[in-house]
CSV table of C-alpha atoms and ligand atoms in Angstrom, one decimal:
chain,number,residue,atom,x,y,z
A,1,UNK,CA,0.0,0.0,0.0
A,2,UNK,CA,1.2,3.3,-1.2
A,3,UNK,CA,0.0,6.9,-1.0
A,4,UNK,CA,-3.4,5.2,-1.1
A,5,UNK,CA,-2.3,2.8,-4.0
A,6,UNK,CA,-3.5,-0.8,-3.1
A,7,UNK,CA,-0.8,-3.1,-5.4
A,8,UNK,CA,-0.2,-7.0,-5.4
A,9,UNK,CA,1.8,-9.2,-6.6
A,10,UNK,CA,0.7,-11.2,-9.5
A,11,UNK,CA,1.3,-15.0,-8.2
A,12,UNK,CA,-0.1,-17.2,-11.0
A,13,UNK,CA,2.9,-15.6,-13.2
A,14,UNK,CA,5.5,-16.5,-11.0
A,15,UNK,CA,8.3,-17.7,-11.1
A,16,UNK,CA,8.7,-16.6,-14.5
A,17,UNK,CA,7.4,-13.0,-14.4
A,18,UNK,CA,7.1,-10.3,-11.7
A,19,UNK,CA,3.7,-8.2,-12.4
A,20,UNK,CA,2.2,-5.7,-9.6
A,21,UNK,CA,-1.4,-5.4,-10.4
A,22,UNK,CA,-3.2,-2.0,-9.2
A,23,UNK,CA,-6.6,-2.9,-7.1
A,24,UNK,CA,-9.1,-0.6,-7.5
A,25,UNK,CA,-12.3,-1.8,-5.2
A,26,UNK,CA,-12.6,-4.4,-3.2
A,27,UNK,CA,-14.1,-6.4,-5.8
A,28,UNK,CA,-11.3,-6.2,-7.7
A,29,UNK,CA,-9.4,-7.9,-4.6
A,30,UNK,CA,-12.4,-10.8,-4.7
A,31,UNK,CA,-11.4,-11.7,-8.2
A,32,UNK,CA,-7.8,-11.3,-7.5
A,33,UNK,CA,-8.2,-13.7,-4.4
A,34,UNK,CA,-10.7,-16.2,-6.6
A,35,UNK,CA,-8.0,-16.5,-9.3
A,36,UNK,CA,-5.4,-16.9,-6.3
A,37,UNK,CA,-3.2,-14.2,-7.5
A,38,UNK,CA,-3.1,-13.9,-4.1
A,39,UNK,CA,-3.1,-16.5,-2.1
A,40,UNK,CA,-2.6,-17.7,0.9
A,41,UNK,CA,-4.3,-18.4,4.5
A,42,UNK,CA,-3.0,-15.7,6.3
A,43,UNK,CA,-2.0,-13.4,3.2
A,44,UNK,CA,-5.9,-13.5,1.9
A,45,UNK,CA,-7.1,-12.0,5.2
A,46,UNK,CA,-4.7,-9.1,5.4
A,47,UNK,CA,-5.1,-8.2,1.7
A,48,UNK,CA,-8.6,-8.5,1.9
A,49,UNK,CA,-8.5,-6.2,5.1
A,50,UNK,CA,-6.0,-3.6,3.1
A,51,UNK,CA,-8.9,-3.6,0.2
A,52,UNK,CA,-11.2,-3.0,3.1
A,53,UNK,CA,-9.1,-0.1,4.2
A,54,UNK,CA,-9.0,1.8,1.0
A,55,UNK,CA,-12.4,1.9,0.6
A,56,UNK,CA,-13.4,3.2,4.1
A,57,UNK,CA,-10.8,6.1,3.6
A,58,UNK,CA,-12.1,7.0,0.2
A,59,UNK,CA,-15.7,8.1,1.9
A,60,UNK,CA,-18.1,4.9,1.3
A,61,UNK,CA,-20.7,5.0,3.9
A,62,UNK,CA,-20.6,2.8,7.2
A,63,UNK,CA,-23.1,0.8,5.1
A,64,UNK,CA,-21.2,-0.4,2.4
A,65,UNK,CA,-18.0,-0.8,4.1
A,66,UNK,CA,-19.9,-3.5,5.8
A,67,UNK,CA,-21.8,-4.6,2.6
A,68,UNK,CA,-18.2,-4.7,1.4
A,69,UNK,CA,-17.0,-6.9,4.3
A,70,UNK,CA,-19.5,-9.4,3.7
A,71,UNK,CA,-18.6,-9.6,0.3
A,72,UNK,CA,-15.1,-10.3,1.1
A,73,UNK,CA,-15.4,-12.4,3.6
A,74,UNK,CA,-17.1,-14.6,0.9
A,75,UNK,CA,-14.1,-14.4,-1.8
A,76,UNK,CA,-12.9,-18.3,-0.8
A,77,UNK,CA,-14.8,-20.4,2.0
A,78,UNK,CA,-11.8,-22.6,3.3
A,79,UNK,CA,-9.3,-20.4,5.0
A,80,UNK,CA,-10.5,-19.0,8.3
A,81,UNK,CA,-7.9,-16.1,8.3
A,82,UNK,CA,-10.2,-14.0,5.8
A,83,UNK,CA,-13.4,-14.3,8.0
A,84,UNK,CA,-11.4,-13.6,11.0
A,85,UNK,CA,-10.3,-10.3,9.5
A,86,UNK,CA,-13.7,-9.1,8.2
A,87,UNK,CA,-14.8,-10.0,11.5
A,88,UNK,CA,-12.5,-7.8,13.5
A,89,UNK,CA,-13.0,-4.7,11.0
A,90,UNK,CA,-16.4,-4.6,10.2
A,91,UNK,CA,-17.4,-3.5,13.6
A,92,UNK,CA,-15.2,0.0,12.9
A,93,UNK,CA,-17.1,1.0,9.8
A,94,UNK,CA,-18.4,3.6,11.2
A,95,UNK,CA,-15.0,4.7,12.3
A,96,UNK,CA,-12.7,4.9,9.1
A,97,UNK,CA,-9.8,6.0,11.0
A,98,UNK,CA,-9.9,3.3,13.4
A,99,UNK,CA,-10.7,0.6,10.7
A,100,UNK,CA,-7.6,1.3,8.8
A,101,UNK,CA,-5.4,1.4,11.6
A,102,UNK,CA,-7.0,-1.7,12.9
A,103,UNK,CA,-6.1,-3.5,8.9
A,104,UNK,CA,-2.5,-1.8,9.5
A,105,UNK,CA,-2.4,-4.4,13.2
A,106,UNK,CA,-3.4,-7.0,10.8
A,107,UNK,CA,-0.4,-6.6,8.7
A,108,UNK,CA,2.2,-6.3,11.4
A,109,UNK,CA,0.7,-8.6,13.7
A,110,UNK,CA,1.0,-10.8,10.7
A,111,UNK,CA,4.8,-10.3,10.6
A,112,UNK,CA,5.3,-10.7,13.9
A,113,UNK,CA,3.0,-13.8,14.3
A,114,UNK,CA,6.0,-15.4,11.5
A,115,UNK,CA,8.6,-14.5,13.4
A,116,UNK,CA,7.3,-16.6,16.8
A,117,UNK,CA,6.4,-19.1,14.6
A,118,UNK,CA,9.7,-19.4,12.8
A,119,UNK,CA,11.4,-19.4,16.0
A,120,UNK,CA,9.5,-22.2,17.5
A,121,UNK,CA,9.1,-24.2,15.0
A,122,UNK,CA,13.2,-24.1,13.9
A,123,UNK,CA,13.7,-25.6,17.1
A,124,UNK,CA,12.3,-28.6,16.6
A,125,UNK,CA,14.6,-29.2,13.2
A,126,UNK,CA,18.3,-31.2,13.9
A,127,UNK,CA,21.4,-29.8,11.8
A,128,UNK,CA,21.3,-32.4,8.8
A,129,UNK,CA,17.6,-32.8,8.5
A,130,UNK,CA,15.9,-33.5,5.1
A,131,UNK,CA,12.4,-32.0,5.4
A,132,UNK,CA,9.2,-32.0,2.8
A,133,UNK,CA,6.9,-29.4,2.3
A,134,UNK,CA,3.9,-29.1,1.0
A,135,UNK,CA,2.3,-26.6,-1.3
A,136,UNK,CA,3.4,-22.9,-0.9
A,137,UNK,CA,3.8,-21.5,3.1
A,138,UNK,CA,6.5,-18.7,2.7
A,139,UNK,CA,6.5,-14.6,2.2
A,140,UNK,CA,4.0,-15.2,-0.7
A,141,UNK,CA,1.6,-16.6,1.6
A,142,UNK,CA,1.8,-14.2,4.5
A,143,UNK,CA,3.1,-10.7,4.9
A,144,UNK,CA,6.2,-11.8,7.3
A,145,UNK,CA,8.2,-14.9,6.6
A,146,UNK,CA,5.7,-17.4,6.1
A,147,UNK,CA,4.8,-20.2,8.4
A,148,UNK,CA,6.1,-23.7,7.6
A,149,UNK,CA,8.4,-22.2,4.6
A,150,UNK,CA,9.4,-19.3,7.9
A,151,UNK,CA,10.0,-22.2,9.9
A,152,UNK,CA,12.5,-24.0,7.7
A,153,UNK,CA,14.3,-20.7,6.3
A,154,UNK,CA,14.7,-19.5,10.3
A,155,UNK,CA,16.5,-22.9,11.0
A,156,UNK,CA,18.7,-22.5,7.8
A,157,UNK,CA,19.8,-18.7,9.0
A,158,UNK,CA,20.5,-20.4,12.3
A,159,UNK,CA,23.2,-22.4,10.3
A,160,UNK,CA,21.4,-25.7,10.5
A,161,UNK,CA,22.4,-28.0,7.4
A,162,UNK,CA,19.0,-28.6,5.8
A,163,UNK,CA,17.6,-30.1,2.7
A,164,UNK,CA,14.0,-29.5,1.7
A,165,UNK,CA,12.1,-31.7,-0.3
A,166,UNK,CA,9.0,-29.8,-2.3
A,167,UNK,CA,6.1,-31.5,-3.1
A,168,UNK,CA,5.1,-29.5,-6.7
A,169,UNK,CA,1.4,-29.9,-5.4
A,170,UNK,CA,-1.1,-30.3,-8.2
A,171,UNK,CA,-3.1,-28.9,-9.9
A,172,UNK,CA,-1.8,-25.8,-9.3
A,173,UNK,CA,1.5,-26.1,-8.5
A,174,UNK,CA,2.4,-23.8,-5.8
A,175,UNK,CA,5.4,-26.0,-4.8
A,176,UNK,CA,6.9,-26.0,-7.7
A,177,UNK,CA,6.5,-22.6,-9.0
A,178,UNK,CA,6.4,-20.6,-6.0
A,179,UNK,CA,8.4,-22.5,-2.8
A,180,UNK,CA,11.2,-23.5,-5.4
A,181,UNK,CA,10.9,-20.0,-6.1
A,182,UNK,CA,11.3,-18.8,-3.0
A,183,UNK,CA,13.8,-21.4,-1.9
A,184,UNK,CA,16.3,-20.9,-4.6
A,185,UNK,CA,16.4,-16.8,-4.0
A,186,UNK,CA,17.2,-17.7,-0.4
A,187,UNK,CA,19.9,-20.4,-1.4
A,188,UNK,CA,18.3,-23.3,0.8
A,189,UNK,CA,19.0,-26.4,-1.0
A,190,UNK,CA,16.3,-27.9,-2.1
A,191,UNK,CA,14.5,-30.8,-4.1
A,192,UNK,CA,11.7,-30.3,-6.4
A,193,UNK,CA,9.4,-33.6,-6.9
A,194,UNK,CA,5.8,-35.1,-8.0
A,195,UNK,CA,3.4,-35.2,-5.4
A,196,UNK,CA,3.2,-38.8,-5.2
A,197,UNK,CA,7.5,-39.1,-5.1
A,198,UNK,CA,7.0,-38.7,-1.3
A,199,UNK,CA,6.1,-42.3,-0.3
A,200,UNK,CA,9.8,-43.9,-2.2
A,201,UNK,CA,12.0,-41.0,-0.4
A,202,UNK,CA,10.0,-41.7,3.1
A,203,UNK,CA,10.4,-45.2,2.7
A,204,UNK,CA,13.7,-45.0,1.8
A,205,UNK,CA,14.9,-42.9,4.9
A,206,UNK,CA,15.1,-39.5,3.0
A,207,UNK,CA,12.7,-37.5,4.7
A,208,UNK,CA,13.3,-36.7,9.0
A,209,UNK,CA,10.1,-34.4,9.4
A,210,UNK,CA,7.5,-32.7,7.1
A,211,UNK,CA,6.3,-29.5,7.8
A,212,UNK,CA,3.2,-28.1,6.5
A,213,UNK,CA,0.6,-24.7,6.6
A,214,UNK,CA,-2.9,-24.4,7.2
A,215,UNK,CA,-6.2,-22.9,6.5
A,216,UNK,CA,-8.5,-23.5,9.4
A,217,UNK,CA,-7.8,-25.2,12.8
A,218,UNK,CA,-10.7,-27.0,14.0
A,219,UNK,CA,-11.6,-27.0,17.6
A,220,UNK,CA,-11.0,-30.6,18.1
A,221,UNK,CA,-6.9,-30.1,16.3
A,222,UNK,CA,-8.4,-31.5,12.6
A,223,UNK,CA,-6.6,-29.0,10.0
A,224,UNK,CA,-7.1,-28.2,6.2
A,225,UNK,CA,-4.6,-27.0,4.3
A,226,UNK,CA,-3.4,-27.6,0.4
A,227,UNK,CA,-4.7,-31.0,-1.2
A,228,UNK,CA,-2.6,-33.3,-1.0
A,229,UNK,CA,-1.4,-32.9,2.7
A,230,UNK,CA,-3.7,-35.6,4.3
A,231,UNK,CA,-1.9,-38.0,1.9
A,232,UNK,CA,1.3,-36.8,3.3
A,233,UNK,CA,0.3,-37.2,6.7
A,234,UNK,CA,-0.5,-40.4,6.3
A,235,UNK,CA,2.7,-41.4,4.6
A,236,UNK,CA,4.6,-39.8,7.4
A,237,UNK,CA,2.3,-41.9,9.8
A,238,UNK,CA,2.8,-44.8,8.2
A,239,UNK,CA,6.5,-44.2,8.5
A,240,UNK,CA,7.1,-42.8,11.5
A,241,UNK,CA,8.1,-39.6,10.4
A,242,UNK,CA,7.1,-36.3,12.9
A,243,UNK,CA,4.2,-34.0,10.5
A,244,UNK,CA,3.8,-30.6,11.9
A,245,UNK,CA,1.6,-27.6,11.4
A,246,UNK,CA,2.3,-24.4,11.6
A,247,UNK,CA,-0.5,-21.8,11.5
A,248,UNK,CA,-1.0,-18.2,13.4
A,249,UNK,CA,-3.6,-18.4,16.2
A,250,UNK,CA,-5.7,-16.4,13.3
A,251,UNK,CA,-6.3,-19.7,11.9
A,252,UNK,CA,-7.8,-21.4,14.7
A,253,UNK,CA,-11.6,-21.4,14.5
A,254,UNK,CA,-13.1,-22.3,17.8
A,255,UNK,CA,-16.4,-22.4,16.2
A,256,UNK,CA,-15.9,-25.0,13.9
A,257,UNK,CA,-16.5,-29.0,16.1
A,258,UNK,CA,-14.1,-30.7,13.7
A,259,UNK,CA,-13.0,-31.0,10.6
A,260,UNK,CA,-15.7,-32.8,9.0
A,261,UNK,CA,-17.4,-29.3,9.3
A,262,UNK,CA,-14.9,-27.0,7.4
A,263,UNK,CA,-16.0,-26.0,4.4
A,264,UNK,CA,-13.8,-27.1,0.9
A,265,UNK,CA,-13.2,-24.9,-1.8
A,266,UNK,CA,-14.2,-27.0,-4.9
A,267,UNK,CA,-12.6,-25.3,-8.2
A,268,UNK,CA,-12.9,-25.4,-11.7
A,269,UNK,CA,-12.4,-28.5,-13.6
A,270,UNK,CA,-9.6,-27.2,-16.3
A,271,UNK,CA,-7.5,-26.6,-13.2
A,272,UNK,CA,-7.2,-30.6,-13.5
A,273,UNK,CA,-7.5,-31.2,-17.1
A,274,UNK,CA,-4.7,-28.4,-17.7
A,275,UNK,CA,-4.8,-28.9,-21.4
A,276,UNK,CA,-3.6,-32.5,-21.1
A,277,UNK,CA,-7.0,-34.6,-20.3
A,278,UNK,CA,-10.1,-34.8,-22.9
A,279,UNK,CA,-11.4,-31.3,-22.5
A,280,UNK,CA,-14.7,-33.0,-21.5
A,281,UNK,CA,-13.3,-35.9,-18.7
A,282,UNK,CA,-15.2,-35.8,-15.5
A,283,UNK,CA,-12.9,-34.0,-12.7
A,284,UNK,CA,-13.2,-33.6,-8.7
A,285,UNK,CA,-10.9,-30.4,-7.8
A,286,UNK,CA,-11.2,-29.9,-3.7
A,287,UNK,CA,-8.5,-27.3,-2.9
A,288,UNK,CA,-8.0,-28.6,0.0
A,289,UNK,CA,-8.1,-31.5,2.5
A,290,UNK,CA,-8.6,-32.2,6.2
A,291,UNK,CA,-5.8,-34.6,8.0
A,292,UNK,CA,-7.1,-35.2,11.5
A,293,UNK,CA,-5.8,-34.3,14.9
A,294,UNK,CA,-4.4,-38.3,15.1
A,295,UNK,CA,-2.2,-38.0,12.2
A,296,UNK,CA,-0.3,-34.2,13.5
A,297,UNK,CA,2.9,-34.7,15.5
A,298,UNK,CA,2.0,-30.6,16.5
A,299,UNK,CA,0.7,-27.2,15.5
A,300,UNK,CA,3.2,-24.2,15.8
A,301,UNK,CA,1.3,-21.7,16.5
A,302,UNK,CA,3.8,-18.9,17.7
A,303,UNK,CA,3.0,-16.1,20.4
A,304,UNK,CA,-0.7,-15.5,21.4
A,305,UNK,CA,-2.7,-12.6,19.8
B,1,MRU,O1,-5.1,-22.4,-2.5
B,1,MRU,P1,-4.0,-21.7,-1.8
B,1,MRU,O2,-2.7,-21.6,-2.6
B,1,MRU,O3,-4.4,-20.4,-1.2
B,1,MRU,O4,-3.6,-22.7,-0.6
B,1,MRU,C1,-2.7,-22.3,0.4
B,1,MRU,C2,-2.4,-23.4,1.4
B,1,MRU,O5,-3.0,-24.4,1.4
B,1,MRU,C3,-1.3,-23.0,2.4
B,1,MRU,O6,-0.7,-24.2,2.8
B,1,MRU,C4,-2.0,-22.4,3.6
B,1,MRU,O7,-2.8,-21.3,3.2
B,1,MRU,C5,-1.0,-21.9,4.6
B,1,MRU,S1,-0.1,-20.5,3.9
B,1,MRU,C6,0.8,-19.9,5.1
C-alpha cells in the first residue's frame, strides 16, 4: 500500500514474471483472491482487510463498508484467516480511522506472528535434516516470513544444514512454482518432486520431518490445508516420520467442532485437465483436504494474539 495505491503481486505468473497489479475496489481484490493471484491463508485476510481499508478512507458509507465486508469475507470459503479479519473490522465501519489502523495491526501482527512461529518451530529441526513441504507457506503466503516455509528458512539462517524436499502440489503447483521460487532466492537447498514421489523418499529414509501450513484449525486439532497434505500425513504416519503444522492463532476457529465441518473450496475442472485430459473428462478439484488431529505430531502456533 502506497499513497493510497493498493498493489499485489501477481502470483499465478511467478516464477517466471514479476507483475504488480493495481486494485481498484474491493471487488477487484475478490477476483484477485478467486484466481489466487493472491493467495494464501494468512496473506488473503490481510489483503482483503488492506482492500477494506481503502475503501473506508475514500468516503463509502458505514453501510457499504460492511456490505463490502461481507462480500469479502465470501471471496474463498476454506481459510478461516479472511473471516477472521472481516470479523475484526467490520465493527469499525463507522469509524474509518480506526478501521484502517485496525487493517494496518493485521499486517504487522502478521509479521510478527511469523517471526514466533519461525522461532519455534526451527527448534524442533536437527542440523542435517531433510524436510518435505507441501504446497506454498513462505512470504507469498503471509506478509512476514511465512509459516512452515518461515520455519525452515529461520533454521537454515541459524546455520542448521537442511535439505527441503517440495512436493510441486497439483493442480496448481504452488510448490513448484512458488516455494522453489522462493527457496532458490534464499539459497536453501532444495529438491523439487511429484506429489506422489514422497512415499519412495519416506520409505527409503530421506525424509526426517515434514512441515506443512494451514487454512483452518478446527476446535478438536483437525486441520485443512493444500490438497494433497492428508496423503502426506498419512505417509509420514505410516512411516514414523514427525508432521507438523504451523499456523498463526488467526487460523484457529473455535467455532468450527471438527474437521468434517470445514467448508472445501471445490474449483474449476480445467485446473485438473490443464490442457492434457479430454477437455470433457469428469474431474473432482477440492483445494484442500482435512488430516485429522491423530495424524499431526504438532501445530506451531507462535505467540498468542
Ligand atoms: O489455494 P492456496 O494456494 O491459497 O492454498 C494455500 C495453502 O493451502 C497453504 O498451505 C495455507 O494457506 C497456509 S499458507 C501460510
Amino acid at each position: 500500500m502506497h499513497d493510497g495505491e493498493l498493489s499485489i503481486l501477481d502470483q499465478t505468473l511467478l516464477p517466471h514474471e514479476e507483475k504488480w497489479i493495481v486494485v481498484h475496489s474491493h471487488l477487484d481484490m475478490i477476483a484477485i483472491i478467486r484466481r489466487l493471484a493472491v493467495r494464501g491463508a494468512p496473506l488473503i485476510g490481510v489483503a482483503a482487510a488492506l482492500s477494506l481499508a481503502q475503501l473506508a478512507e475514500s468516503g463509502a458509507s458505514a453501510a457499504q463498508v460492511v456490505r463490502a465486508a461481507a462480500e469479502l469475507r465470501e471471496a474463498r470459503p476454506t481459510a478461516v484467516n479472511l473471516m477472521y479479519a472481516m470479523d475484526r473490522l467490520s465493527p469499525l465501519a463507522t469509524h474509518p480511522a480506526k478501521l484502517v489502523a485496525e487493517a494496518e495491526r493485521l499486517f504487522d501482527e502478521d509479521v510478527d506472528l511469523c517471526e514466533s512461529m519461525a522461532d519455534e518451530g526451527a527448534a524442533l529441526v536437527r542440523d542435517g535434516d531433510n524436510l518435505l513441504t507441501h504446497c506454498n507457506t513462505g512470504g507469498l503466503a503471509t506478509v512476514g516470513i511465512g509459516t512452515a516455509l518461515g520455519v525452515i528458512r529461520r533454521a537454515h539462517e541459524q546455520g542448521k544444514r537442511i535439505h527441503v524436499y517440495v512436493d510441486e502440489t497439483r493442480p496448481l503447483l504452488q510448490g513448484a512454482r512458488l516455494t522453489a521460487w522462493e527457496l532458490s532466492k534464499l539459497n536453501i537447498p532444495y529438491t523439487l518432486i511429484c506429489d506422489n514421489m514422497a512415499a519412495t523418499l519416506m520409505r527409503d529414509g530421506k525424509i526426517q520431518r515434514c512441515f506443512v501450513g494451514c487454512d483452518r484449525v478446527a476446535a478438536n486439532g483437525d486441520v485443512a490445508n493444500k490438497i494433497g497434505t492428508y496423503g502426506v500425513a498419512v505417509l509420514a504416519h505410516h512411516h514414523r516420520i514427525p508432521f507438523h503444522v504451523v499456523g498463526p492463532r488467526t487460523t484457529f476457529d473455535a467455532n468450527t467442532a471438527t474437521g468434517a465441518n470445514i467448508p472445501i473450496e471445490q474449483r474449476s475442472a480445467d485446473e485438473v485437465r490443464g490442457g492434457k485430459s479430454p477437455t470433457d473428462a469428469h474431474v473432482f478439484n477440492p483445494a484442500f483436504d482435512v488430516t485429522p488431529a491423530a495424524l499431526i505430531t504438532s501445530i506451531v502456533w507462535g505467540r498468542e494474539l
